[in-house]
CSV table of C-alpha atoms in Angstrom, one decimal:
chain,number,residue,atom,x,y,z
A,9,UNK,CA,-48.1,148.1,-89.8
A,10,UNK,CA,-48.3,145.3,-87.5
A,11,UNK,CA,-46.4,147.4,-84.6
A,12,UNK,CA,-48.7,149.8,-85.0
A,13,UNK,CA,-52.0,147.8,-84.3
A,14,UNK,CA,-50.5,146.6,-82.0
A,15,UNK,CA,-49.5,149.6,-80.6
A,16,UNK,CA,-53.2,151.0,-80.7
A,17,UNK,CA,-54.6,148.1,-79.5
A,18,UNK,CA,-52.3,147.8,-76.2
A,19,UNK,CA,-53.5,151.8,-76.1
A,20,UNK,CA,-57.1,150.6,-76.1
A,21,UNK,CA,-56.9,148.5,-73.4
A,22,UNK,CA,-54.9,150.4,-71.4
A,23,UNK,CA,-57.3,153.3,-71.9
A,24,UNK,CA,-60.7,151.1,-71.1
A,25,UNK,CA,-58.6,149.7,-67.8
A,26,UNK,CA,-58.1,153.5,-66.4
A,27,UNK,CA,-62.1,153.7,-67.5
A,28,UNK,CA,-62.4,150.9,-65.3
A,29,UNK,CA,-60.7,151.9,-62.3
A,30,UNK,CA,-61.6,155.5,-62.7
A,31,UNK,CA,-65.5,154.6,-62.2
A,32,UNK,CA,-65.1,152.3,-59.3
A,33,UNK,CA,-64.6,154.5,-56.4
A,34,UNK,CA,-61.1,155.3,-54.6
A,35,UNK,CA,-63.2,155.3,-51.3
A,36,UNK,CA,-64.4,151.8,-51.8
A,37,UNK,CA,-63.6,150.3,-48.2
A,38,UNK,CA,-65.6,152.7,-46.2
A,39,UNK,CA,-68.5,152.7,-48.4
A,40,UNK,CA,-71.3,150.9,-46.3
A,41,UNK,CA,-74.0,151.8,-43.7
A,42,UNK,CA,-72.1,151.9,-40.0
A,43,UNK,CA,-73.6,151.4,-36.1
A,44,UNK,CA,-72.3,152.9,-33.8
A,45,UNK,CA,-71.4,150.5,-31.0
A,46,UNK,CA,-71.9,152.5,-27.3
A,47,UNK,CA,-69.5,151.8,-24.4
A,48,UNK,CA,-66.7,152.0,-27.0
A,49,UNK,CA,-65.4,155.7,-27.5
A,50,UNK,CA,-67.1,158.3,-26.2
A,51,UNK,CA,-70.0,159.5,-25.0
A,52,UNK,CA,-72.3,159.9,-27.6
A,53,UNK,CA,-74.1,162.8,-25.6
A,54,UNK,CA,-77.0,164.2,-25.8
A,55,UNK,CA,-77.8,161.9,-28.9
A,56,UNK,CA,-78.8,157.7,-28.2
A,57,UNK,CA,-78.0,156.3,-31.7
A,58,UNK,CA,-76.0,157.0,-34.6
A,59,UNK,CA,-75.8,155.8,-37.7
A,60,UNK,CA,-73.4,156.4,-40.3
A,61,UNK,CA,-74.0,156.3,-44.3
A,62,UNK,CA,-71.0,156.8,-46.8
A,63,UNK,CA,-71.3,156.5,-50.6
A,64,UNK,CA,-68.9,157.5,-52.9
A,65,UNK,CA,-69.5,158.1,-56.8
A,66,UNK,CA,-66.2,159.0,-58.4
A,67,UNK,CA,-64.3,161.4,-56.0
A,68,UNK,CA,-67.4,162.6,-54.7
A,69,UNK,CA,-68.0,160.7,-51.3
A,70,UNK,CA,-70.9,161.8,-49.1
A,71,UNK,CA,-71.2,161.3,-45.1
A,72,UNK,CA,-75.0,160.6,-44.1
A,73,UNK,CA,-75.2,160.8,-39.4
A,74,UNK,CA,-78.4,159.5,-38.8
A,75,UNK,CA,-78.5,161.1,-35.2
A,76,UNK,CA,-81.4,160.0,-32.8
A,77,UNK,CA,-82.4,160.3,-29.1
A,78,UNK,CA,-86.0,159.8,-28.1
A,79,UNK,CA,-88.4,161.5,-30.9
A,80,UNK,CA,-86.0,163.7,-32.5
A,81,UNK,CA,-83.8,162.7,-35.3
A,82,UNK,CA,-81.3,164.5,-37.0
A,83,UNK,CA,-79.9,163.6,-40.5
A,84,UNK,CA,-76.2,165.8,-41.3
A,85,UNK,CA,-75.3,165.5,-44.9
A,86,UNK,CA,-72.2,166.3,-45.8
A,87,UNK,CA,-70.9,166.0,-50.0
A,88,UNK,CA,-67.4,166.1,-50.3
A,89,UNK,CA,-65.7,167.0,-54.0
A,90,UNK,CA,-62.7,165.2,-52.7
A,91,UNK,CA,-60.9,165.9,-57.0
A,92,UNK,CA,-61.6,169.9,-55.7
A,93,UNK,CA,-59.2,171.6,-52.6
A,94,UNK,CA,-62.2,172.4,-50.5
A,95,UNK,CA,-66.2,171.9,-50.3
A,96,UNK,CA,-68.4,174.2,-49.0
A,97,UNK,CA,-70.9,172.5,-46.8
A,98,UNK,CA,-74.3,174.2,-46.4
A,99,UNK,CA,-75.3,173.3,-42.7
A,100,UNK,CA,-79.1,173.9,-41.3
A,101,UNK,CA,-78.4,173.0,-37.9
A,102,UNK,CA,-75.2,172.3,-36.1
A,103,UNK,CA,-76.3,168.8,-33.9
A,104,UNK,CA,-73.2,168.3,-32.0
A,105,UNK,CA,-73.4,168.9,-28.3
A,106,UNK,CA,-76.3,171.2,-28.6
A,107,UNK,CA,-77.2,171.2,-24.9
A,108,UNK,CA,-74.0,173.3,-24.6
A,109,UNK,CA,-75.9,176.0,-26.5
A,110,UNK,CA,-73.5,176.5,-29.3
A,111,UNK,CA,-75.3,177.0,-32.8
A,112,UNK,CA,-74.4,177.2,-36.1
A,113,UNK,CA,-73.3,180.9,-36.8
A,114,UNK,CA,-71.3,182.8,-39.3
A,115,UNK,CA,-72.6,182.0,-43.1
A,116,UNK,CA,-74.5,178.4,-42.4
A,117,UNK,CA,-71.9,176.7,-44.1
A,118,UNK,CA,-68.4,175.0,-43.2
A,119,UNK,CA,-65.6,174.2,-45.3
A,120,UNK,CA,-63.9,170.8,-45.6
A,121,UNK,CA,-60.8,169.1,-47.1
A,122,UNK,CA,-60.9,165.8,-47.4
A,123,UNK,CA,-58.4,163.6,-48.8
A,124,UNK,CA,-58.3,159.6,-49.1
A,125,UNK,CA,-55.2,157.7,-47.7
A,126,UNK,CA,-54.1,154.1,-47.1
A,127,UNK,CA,-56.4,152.9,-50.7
A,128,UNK,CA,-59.0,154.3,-49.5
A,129,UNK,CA,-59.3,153.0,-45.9
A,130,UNK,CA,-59.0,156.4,-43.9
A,131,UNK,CA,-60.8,159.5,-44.9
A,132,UNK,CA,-59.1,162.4,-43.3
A,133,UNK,CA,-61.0,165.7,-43.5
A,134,UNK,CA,-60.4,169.5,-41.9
A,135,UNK,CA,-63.5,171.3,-41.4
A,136,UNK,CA,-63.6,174.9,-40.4
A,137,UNK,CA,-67.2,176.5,-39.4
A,138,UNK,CA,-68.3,179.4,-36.7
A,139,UNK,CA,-70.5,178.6,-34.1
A,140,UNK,CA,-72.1,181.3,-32.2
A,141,UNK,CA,-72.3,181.2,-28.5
A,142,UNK,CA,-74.2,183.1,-26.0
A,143,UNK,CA,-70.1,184.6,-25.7
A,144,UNK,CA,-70.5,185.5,-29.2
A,145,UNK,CA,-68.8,183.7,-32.3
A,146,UNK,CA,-66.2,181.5,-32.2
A,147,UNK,CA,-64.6,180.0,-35.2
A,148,UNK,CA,-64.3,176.2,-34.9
A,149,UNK,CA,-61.8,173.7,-36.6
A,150,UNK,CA,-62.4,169.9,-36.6
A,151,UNK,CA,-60.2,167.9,-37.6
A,152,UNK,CA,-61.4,163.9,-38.6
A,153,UNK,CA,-59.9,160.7,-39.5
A,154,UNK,CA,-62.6,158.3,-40.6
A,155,UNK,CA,-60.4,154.6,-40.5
A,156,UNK,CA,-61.9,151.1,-41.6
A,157,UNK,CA,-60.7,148.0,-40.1
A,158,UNK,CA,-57.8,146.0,-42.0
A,159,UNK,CA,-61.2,143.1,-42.1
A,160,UNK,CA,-63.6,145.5,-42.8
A,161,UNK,CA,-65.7,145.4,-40.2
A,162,UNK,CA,-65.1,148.5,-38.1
A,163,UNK,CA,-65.1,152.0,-38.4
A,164,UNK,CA,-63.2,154.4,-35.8
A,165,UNK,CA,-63.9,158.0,-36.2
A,166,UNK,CA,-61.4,160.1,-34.5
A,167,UNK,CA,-62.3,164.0,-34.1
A,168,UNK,CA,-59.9,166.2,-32.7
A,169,UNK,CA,-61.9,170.0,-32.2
A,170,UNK,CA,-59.9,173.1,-31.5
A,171,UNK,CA,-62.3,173.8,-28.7
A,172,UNK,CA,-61.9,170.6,-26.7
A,173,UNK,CA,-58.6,169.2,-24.8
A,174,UNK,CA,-59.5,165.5,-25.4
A,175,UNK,CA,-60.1,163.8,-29.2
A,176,UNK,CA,-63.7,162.5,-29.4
A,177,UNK,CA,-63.5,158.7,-30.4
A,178,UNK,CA,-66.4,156.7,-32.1
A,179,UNK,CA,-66.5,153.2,-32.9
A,180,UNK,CA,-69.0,151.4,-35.2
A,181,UNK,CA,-69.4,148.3,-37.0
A,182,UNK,CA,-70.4,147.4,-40.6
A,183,UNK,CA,-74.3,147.1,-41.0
A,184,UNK,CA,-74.9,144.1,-43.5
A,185,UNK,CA,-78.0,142.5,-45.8
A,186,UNK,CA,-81.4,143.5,-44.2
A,187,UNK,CA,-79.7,145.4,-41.0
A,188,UNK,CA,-78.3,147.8,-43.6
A,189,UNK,CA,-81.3,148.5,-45.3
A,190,UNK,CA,-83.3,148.9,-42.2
A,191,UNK,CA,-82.6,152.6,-40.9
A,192,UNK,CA,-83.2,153.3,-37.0
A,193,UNK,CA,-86.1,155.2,-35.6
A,194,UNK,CA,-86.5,158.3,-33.8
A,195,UNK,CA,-87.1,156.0,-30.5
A,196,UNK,CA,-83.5,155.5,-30.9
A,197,UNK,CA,-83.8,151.9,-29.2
């Protein structure tokens, strides 16, 4: 009788730990508000400031761009379901090179994998949408590997698009106490 309470007791605590460590997020280390820091990667073009937001609530982790250049802001939100194979992404308004006069085109949506690696310190995602052109439209992959410094402080965000020759590289560092809670304006200074 004694094995057996013991038994369902080591049970119970083994049970409440998975509980634990099921609730805390796998995606813990990227988690924060991020800057991005100019003269680093590349040109940030035709936007002036970008700020990056990523929460994560179970496997769901959701990427917030706060784009801005003069009056105009631009927030992208994209919710991954990173315990599904794929998330369709609903997007109003493609806001990536827009002075090249691609658009969003197709259904309005993309579709992203996602998968954690490293214990959570790189977010890898695959993201395939259609943007139509004045050519017409052109399906677009992007591929993106979101990578936290082994200190914690940085963020490097390396996109590799199958309609570009050279990977897009962005670097931003780790917004903290009132910086983080203080989101930039549209003057983008």
């Amino acid at each position: 009788m004694h094995r057996i309470r013991l038994a369902l007791f080591a049970f119970v605590v083994f049970a409440a730990g998975s509980l634990l460590s099921a609730a805390e997020p796998a995606a813990k280390p990227l988690v924060g508000t991020w800057r991005i820091v100019l003269g680093r990667g590349s040109d940030l073009s035709p936007w002036r400031a970008f700020d990056l937001e990523i929460t994560a609530d179970g496997p769901r982790v959701t990427l917030i761009r706060h784009l801005a250049a003069g009056r105009r802001t631009y927030d992208d939100v994209t919710a991954l379901d990173l315990s599904q194979p794929f998330s369709r992404v609903p997007v109003k308004w493609w806001g990536d090179n827009r002075h090249l006069g691609a658009y969003i085109g197709g259904d309005r949506t993309k579709t992203v994998r996602a998968e954690l690696l490293d214990g959570g310190r790189i977010l890898r995602t695959s993201a395939d949408l259609v943007l139509a052109t004045q050519q017409g439209e052109r399906a677009v992959n992007i591929l993106s590997d979101y990578k936290v410094s082994a200190n914690g402080a940085w963020l490097t965000l390396v996109e590799l698009r199958s309609t570009r020759n050279e990977p897009v590289v962005y670097v931003f560092e780790r917004l903290t106490g009132p910086q983080a809670a203080k989101h930039f304006t549209g003057t983008a200074e």
